[in-house]
Coordinates of C-alpha atoms in Angstrom, one line a residue:
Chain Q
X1 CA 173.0 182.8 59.7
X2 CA 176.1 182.9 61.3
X3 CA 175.3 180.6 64.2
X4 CA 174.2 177.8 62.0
X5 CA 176.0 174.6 61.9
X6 CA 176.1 171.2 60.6
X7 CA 176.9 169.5 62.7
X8 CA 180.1 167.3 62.4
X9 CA 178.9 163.9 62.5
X10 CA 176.3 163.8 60.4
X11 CA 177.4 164.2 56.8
X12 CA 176.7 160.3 55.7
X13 CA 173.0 159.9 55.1
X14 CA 172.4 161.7 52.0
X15 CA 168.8 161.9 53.5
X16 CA 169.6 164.3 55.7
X17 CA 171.4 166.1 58.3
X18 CA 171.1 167.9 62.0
X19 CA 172.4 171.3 61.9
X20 CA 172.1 174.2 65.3
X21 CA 170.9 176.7 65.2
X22 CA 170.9 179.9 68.0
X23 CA 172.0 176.4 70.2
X24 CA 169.0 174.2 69.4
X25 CA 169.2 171.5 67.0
X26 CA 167.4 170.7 63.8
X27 CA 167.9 168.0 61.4
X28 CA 167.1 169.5 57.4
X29 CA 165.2 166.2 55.3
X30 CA 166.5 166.7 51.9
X31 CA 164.6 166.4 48.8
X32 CA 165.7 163.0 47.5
X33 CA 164.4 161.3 50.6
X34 CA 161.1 163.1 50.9
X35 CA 159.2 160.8 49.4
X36 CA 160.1 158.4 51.3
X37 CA 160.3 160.0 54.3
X38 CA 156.3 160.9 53.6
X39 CA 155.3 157.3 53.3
X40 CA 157.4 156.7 57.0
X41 CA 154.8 159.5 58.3
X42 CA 152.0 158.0 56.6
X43 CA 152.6 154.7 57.7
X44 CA 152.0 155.3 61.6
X45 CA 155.4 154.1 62.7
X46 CA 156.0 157.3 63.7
X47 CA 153.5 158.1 66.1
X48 CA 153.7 154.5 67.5
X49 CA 157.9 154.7 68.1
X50 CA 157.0 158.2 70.0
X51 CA 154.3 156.5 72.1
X52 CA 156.3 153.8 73.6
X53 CA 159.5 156.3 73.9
X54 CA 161.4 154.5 71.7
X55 CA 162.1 157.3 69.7
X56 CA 162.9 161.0 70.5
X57 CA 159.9 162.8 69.6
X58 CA 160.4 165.5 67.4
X59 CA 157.8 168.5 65.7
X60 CA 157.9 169.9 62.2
X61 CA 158.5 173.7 62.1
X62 CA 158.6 176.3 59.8
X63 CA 162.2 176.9 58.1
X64 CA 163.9 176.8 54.8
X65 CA 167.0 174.3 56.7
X66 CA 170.6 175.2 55.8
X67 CA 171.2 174.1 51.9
X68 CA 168.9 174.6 48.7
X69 CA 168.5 171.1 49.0
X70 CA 166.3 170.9 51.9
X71 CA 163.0 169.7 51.7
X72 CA 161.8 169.9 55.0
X73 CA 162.9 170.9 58.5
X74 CA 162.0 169.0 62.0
X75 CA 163.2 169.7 65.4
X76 CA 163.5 166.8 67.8
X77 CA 163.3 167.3 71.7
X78 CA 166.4 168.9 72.8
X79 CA 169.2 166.0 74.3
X80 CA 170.1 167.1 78.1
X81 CA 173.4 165.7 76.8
X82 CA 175.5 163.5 74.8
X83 CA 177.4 160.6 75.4
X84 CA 178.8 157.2 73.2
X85 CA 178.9 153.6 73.2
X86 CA 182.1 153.3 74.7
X87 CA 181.2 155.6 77.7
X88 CA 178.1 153.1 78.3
X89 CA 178.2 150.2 80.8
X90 CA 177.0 146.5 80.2
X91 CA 173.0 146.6 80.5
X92 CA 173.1 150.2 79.0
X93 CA 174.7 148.9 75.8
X94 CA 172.4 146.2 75.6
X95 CA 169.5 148.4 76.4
X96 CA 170.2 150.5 73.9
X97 CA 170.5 146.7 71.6
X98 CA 167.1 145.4 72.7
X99 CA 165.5 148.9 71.7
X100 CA 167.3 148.9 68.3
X101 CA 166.0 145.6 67.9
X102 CA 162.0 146.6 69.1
X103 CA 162.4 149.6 66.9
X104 CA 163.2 147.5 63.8
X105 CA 160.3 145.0 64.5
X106 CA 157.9 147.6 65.2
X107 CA 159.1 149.1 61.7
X108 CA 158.2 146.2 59.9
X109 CA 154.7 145.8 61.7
X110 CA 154.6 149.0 59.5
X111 CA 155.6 148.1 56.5
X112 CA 159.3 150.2 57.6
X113 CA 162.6 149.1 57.4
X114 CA 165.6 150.3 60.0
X115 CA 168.4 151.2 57.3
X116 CA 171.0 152.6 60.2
X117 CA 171.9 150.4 63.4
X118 CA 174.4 152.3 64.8
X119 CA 174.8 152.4 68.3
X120 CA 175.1 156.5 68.2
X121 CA 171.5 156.6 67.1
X122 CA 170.6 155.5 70.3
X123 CA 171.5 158.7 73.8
X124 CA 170.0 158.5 76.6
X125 CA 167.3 160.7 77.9
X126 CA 165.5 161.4 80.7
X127 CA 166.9 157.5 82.2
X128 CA 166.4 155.6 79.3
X129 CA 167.1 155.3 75.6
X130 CA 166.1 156.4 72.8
X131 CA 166.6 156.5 69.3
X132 CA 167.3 159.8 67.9
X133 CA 167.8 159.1 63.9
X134 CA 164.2 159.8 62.6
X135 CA 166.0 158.9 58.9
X136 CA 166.9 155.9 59.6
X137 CA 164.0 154.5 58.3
X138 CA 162.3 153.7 55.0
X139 CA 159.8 151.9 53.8
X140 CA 159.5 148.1 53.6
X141 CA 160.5 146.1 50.0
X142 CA 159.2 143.0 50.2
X143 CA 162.1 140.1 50.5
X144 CA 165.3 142.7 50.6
X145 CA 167.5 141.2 52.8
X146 CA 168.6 143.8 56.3
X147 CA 171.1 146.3 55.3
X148 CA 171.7 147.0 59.2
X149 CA 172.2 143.6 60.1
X150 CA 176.0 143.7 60.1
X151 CA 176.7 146.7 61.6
X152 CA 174.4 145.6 64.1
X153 CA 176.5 142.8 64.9
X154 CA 179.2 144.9 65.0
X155 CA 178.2 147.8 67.3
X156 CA 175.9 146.1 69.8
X157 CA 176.5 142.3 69.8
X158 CA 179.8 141.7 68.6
X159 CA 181.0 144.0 72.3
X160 CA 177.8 142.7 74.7
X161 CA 179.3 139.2 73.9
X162 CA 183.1 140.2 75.0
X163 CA 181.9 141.9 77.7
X164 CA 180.2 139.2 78.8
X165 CA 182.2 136.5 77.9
X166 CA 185.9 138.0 78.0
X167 CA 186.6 140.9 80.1
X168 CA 184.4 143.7 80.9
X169 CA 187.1 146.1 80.1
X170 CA 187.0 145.1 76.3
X171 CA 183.2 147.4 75.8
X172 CA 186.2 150.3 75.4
X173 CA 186.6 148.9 71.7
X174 CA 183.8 150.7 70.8
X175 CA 186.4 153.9 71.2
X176 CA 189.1 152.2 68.4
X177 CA 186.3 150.9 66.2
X178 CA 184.2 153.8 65.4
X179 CA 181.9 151.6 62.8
X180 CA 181.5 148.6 65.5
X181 CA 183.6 145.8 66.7
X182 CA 185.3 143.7 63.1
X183 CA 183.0 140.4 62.8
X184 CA 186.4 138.7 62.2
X185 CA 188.1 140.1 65.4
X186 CA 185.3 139.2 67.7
X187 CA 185.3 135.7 66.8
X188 CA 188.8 135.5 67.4
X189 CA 188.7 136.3 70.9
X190 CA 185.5 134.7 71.9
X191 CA 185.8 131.2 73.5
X192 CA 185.4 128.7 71.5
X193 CA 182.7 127.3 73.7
X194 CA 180.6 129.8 71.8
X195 CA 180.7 128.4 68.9
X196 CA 177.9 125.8 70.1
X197 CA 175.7 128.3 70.8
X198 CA 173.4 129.0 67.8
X199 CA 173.0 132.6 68.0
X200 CA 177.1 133.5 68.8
X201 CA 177.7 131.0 65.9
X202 CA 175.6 132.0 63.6
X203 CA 175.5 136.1 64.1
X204 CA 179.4 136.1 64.9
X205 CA 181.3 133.3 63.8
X206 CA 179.5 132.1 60.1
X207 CA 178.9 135.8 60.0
X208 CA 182.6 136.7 60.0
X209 CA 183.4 133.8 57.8
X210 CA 180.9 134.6 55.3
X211 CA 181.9 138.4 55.4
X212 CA 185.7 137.2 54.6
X213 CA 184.5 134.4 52.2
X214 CA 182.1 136.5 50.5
X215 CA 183.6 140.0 50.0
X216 CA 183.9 141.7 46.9
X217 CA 181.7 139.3 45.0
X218 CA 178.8 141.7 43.5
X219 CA 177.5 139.2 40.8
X220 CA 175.3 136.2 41.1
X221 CA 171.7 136.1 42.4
X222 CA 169.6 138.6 45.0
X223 CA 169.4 136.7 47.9
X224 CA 166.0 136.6 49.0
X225 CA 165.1 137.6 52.7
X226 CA 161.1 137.1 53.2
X227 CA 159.1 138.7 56.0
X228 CA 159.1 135.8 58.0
X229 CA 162.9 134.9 57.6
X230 CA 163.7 139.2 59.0
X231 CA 161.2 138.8 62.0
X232 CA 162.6 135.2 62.5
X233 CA 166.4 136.7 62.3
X234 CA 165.2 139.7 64.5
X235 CA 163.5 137.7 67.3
X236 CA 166.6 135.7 67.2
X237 CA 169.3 138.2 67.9
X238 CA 166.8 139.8 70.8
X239 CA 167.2 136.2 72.4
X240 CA 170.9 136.0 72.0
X241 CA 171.6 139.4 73.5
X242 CA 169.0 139.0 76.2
X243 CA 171.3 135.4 77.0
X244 CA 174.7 138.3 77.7
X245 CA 175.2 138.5 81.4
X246 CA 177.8 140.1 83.3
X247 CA 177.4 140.6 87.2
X248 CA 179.3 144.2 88.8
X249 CA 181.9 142.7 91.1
X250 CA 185.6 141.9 91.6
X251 CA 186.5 145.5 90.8
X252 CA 188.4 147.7 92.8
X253 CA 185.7 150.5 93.7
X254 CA 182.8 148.1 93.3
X255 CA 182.1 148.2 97.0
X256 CA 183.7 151.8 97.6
X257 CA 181.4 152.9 100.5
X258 CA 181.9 150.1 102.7
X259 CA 185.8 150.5 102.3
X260 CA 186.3 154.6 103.2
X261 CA 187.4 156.1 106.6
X262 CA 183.8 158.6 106.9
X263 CA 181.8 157.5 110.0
X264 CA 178.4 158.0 109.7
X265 CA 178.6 162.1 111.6
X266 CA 180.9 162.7 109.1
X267 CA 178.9 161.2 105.8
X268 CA 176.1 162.7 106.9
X269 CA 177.7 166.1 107.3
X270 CA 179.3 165.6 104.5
X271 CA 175.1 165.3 102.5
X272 CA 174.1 168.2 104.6
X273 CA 177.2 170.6 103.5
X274 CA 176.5 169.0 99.7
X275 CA 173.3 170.1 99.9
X276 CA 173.8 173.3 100.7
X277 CA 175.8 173.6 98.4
X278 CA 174.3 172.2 95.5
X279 CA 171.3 174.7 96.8
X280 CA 173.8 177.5 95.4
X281 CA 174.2 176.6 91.8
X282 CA 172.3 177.3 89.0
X283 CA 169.7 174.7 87.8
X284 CA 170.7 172.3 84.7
X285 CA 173.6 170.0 84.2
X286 CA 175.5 168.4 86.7
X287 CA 178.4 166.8 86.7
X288 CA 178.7 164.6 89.3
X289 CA 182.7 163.0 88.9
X290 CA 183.9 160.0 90.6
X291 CA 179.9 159.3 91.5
X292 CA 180.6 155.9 92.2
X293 CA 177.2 154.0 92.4
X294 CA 175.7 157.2 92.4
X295 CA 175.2 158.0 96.1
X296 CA 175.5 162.1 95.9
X297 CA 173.6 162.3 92.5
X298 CA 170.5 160.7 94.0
X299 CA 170.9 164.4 96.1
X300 CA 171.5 166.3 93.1
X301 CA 168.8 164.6 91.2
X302 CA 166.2 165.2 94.4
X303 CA 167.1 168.9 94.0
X304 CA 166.1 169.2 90.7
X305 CA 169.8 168.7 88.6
X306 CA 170.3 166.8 85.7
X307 CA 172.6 164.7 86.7
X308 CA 175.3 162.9 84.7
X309 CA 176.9 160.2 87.0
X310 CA 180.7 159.8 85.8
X311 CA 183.1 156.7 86.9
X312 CA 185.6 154.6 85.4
X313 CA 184.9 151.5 87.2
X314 CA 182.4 149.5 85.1
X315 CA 180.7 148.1 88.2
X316 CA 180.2 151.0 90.0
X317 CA 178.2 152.9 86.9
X318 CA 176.4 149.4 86.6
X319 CA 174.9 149.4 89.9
X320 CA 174.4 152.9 90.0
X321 CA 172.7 152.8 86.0
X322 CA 170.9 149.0 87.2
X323 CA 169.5 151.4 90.4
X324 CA 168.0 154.1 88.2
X325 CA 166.3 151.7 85.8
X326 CA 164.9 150.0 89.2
X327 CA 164.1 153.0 91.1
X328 CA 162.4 154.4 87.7
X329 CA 164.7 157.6 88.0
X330 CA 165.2 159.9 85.4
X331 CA 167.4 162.5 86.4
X332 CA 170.5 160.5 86.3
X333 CA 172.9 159.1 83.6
X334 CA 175.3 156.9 84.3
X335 CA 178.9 157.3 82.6
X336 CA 182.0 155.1 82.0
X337 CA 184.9 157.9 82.0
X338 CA 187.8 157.5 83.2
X339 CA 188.5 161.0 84.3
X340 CA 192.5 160.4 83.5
X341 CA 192.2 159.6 80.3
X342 CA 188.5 161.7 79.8
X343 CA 186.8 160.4 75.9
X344 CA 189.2 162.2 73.2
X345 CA 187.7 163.4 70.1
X346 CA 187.5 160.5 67.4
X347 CA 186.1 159.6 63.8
X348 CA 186.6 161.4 60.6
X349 CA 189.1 164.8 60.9
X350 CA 188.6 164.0 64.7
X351 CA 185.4 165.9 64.3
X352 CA 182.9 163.1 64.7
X353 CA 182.6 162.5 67.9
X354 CA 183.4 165.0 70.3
X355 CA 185.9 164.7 73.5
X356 CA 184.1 164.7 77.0
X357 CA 185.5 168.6 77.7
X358 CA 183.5 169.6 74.3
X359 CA 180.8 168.3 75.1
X360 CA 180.8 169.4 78.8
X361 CA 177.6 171.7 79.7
X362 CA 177.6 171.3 83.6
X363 CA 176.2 173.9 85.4
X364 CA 177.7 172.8 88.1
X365 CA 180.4 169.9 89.1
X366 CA 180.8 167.6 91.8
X367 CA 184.0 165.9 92.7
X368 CA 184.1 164.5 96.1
X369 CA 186.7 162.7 97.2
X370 CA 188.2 162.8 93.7
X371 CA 190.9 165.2 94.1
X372 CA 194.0 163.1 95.6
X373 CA 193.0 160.0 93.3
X374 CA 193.9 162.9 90.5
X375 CA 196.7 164.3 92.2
X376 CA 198.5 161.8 94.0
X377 CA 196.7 158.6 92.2
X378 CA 197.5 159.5 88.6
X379 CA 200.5 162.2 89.0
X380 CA 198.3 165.5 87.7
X381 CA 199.5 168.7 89.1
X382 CA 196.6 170.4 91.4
X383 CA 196.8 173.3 88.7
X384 CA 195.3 171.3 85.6
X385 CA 192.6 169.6 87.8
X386 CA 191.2 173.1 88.5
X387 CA 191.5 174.0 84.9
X388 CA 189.7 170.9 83.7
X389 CA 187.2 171.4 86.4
X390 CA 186.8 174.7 84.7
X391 CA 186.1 173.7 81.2
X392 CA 183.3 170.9 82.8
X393 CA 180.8 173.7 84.5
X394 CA 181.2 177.4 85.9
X395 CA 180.5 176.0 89.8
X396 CA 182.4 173.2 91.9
X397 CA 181.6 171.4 94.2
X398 CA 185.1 169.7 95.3
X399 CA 185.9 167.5 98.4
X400 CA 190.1 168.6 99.7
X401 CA 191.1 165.6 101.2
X402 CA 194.6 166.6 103.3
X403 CA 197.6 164.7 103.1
X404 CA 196.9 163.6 106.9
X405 CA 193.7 161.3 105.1
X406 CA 194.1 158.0 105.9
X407 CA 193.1 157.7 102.0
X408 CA 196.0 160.0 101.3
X409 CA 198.6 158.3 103.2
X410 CA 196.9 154.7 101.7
X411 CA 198.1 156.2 98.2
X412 CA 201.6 157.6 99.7
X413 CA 201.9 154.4 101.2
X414 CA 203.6 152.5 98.2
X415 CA 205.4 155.6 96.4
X416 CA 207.8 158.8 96.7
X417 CA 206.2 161.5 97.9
X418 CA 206.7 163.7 94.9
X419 CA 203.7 166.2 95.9
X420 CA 205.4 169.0 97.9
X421 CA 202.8 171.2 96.5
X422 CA 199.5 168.8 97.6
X423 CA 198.5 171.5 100.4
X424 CA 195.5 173.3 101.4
X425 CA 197.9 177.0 100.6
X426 CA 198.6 174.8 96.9
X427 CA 195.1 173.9 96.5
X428 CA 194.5 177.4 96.9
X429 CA 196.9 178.9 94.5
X430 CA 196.3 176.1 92.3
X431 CA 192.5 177.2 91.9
X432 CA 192.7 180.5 92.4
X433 CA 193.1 181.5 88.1
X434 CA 190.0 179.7 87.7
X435 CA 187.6 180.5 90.3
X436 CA 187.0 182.1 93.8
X437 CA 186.3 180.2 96.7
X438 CA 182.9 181.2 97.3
X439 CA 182.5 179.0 100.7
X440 CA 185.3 176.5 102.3
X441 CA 183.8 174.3 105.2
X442 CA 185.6 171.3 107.2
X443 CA 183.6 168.4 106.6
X444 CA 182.5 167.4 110.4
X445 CA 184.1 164.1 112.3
X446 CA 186.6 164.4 109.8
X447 CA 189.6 166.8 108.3
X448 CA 188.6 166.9 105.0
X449 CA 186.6 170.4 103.8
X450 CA 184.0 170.7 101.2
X451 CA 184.8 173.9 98.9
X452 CA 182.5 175.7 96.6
X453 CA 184.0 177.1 94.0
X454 CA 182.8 180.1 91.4
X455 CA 184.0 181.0 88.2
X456 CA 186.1 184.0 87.6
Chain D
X1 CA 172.5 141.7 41.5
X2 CA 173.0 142.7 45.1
X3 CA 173.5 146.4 44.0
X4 CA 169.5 146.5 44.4
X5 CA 170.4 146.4 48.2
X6 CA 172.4 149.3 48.2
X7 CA 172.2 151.5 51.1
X8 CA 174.5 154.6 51.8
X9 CA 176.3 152.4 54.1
X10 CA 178.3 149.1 52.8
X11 CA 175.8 146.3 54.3
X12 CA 178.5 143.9 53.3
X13 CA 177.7 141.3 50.4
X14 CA 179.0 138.7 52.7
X15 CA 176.5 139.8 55.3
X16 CA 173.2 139.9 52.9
X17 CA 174.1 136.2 51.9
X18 CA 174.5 134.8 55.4
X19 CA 171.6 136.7 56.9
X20 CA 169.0 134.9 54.2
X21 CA 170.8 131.5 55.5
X22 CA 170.2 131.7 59.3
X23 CA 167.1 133.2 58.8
X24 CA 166.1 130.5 56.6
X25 CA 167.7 127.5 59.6
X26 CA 165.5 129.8 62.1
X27 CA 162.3 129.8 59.6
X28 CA 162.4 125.7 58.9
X29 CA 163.6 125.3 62.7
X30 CA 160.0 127.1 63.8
X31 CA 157.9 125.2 61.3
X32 CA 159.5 122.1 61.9
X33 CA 159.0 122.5 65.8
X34 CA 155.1 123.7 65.2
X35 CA 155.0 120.2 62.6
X36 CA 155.8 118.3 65.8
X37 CA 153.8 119.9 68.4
X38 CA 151.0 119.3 66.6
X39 CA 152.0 115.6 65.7
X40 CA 152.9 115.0 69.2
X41 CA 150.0 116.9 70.6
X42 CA 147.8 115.0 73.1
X43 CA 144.4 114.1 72.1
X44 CA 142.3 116.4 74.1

């Protein structure tokens, strides 16, 4: 029993929790919810939400789960890997809104209820999303009002709506409010030109007042919520998110590959040497950093990786997540991370959701021309780059892009040189604690050098 | 009493109240527009 472990974030739902298990996760139904849980089987929803990949499918199995308590153990497809609501772009947040929203109509087609709309039910998996908390759902009583409805508000529609009406940059509010965006804060900073639109006004702005207005008053009578009124009020938010737009441009690495100094020898050098490379490293997870719109995880995807696509330029991982949904590719995920300041550990004893480096499970990394935006760009010694590399994957794939870059000397342009030590012999020694250089090869039609790097 | 609606996380009283009002604009909205459609409707 010593591997087993419940897991950190999921000690609300008294139905239930996921624990691991030898690395592979379970989630233990406890005995209070079985009941319930039985008529959700019974009901079909089930095998419909699986169908239409709405819903990470999942198998029962023989175990006795990790407390007396259990009732019942199930073990849901195995995530690739793991990442938030605040490390989302635009259409992947309101991807991952739309579904909630089909899940919870489909749940009432049978006679189910969605009791938990939290954007961390919904990863994505193999390119799209799905919803992975199979107990968030009971069964249907007839005129109870939505118990999700404001958190829903709060984690998908209260952001989409500053995103898209704001600034782009205001998604990373997700990260301070762990429970969703306050009602009350996003209808302060919305325009007020949203207060004519039915759907902001009504699911933000009355819904705010009426939170504030009617808070802590238990007594008086049930408000009633009939069939028709939830479908009505579900159909209703669908066409209000599905109204948030925001178009990827205007940011600074938007349109990266028309604006470096690679002529085309050189790029295509550069695939061939990534290629080989890549050919190297064990299968699974791969960490491709600074991916921009994706350009040298399409190559890792075409060899077979897993491919998690990390940027902090909210266009860039648009284009690059808008590409795989068009393209109907399913290796890649798209990321927001800003690899300076990388997803800290948050939520309750900063155990609930984990950092980006815990998380990490690359078995291999990419960061091409990465290195001197890390060095040079943001001030971090060449010496806790190759550690970090270290704790994202055993292998590395790293572009060294020499002072004499006209990139580099763009960045030295409009500071003090302070980076004595920003040299192939510093890279080197810089690295060298972490992993050996396995292979080292200058980049043709150019004077950077593609390194791969092994673990020590 | 609201506490029928109880759910392991608070679903806000505030929220349960103003839910069964928009729902109820949307619901008389629809009807009202399918009234007039059919009102309107050309004779075939």
């Amino acid at each position: 029993m010593g591997t087993d472990l419940h897991h950190p974030a999921s000690f609300r739902d008294p139905s239930g929790f996921i624990f691991k298990r030898d690395g592979q996760v379970y989630r233990q139904i406890n005995r209070g919810y079985a009941d319930k849980w039985k008529a959700v089987v019974e009901s079909g929803f089930f095998e419909s939400a699986v169908e239409n990949k709405w819903l990470l499918p999942f198998e029962d199995v023989d175990d006795a789960g990790l407390t007396q308590d259990a009732a019942k153990v199930i073990k849901p497809e195995q995530l690739l890997y793991v990442s938030y609501a605040y490390e989302w772009c635009f259409s992947q947040l309101k991807d991952a809104a739309l579904l909630t929203l089909d899940l919870a109509a489909l749940a009432l087609d049978h006679g189910v209820t969605l009791k938990d709309a939290s954007a961390y039910n919904v990863q994505f998996h193999r390119g799209r999303p799905v919803f992975i908390d199979t107990l968030s759902f009971e069964p249907y009583v007839p005129d109870v009002p939505w118990v999700a409805y404001q958190q829903f508000c709060r984690h998908f529609l209260a952001p989409l709506a500053l995103a898209a009406l704001v600034d782009i940059s205001l998604l990373k509010l997700m990260q301070v409010h762990i429970d969703g965006i306050p009602l009350k804060l996003a209808s302060r900073l919305l325009p007020a030109r949203t207060r004519f639109d039915f759907g902001l006004m009504s699911h933000i702005h009355l819904h705010a007042r009426g939170t504030e207005q009617v808070a802590g008053e238990s007594h008086g009578p049930s408000p009633k919520l009939p069939l028709t009124g939830f479908k009505a009020l579900l159909m209703n938010l669908r066409s209000t998110i599905e109204k948030l737009k925001w178009e990827p441009k205007g940011t600074e690495w938007g349109d990266y590959y028309l604006d470096t100094n690679y002529t085309n020898d050189a790029m295509s050098a550069k695939r061939d040497l990534v290629s080989a490379f890549l050919n190297q490293a064990s299968s699974g997870v791969c960490y491709d950093l600074g991916a921009n719109t994706g350009e040298f995880s399409r190559l890792a995807a075409e060899k077979g990786f897993e491919v998690l696509a990390c940027d902090m330029d909210p266009a860039t991982v648009e284009k690059c997540y808008r590409w795989t949904r068009q393209s109907g590719e399913t290796r890649i995920t798209p990321q927001l991370v800003d690899l300076s300041q990388p997803s800290p550990a948050i939520g309750w004893a900063n155990r609930e959701r984990e950092s980006f480096t815990e998380r990490a499970n690359g078995s291999v990394m990419m960061a091409l021309a990465l290195i001197h935006h890390l060095a040079i760009g943001n001030n971090v010694p060449l010496a806790d780059i190759a550690q970090f590399f270290r704790s994202i994957s055993p292998c590395a794939i790293v572009e060294w892009v020499p002072r004499e870059d006209s990139q580099v000397q763009r960045l030295l342009a409009s500071r003090e040189d302070v980076f004595p030590s920003y040299t192939w012999e510093g890279f080197e020694a810089a690295f060298s604690p972490f992993f050996t250089i396995s292979r080292a090869v200058q980049i043709g039609d150019s004077c950077r050098t593609l390194v791969l790097l092994q673990s020590k | 009493m609201l506490t029928q609606f109880v759910c392991y996380l608070d679903a806000g009283t505030g929220s349960l109240v103003i839910q069964t009002v928009i729902a109820g604009v949307l619901t008389a909205g629809f009807y009202l527009r399918t009234r007039l459609t059919t009102l309107f409707k050309k004779p075939q």
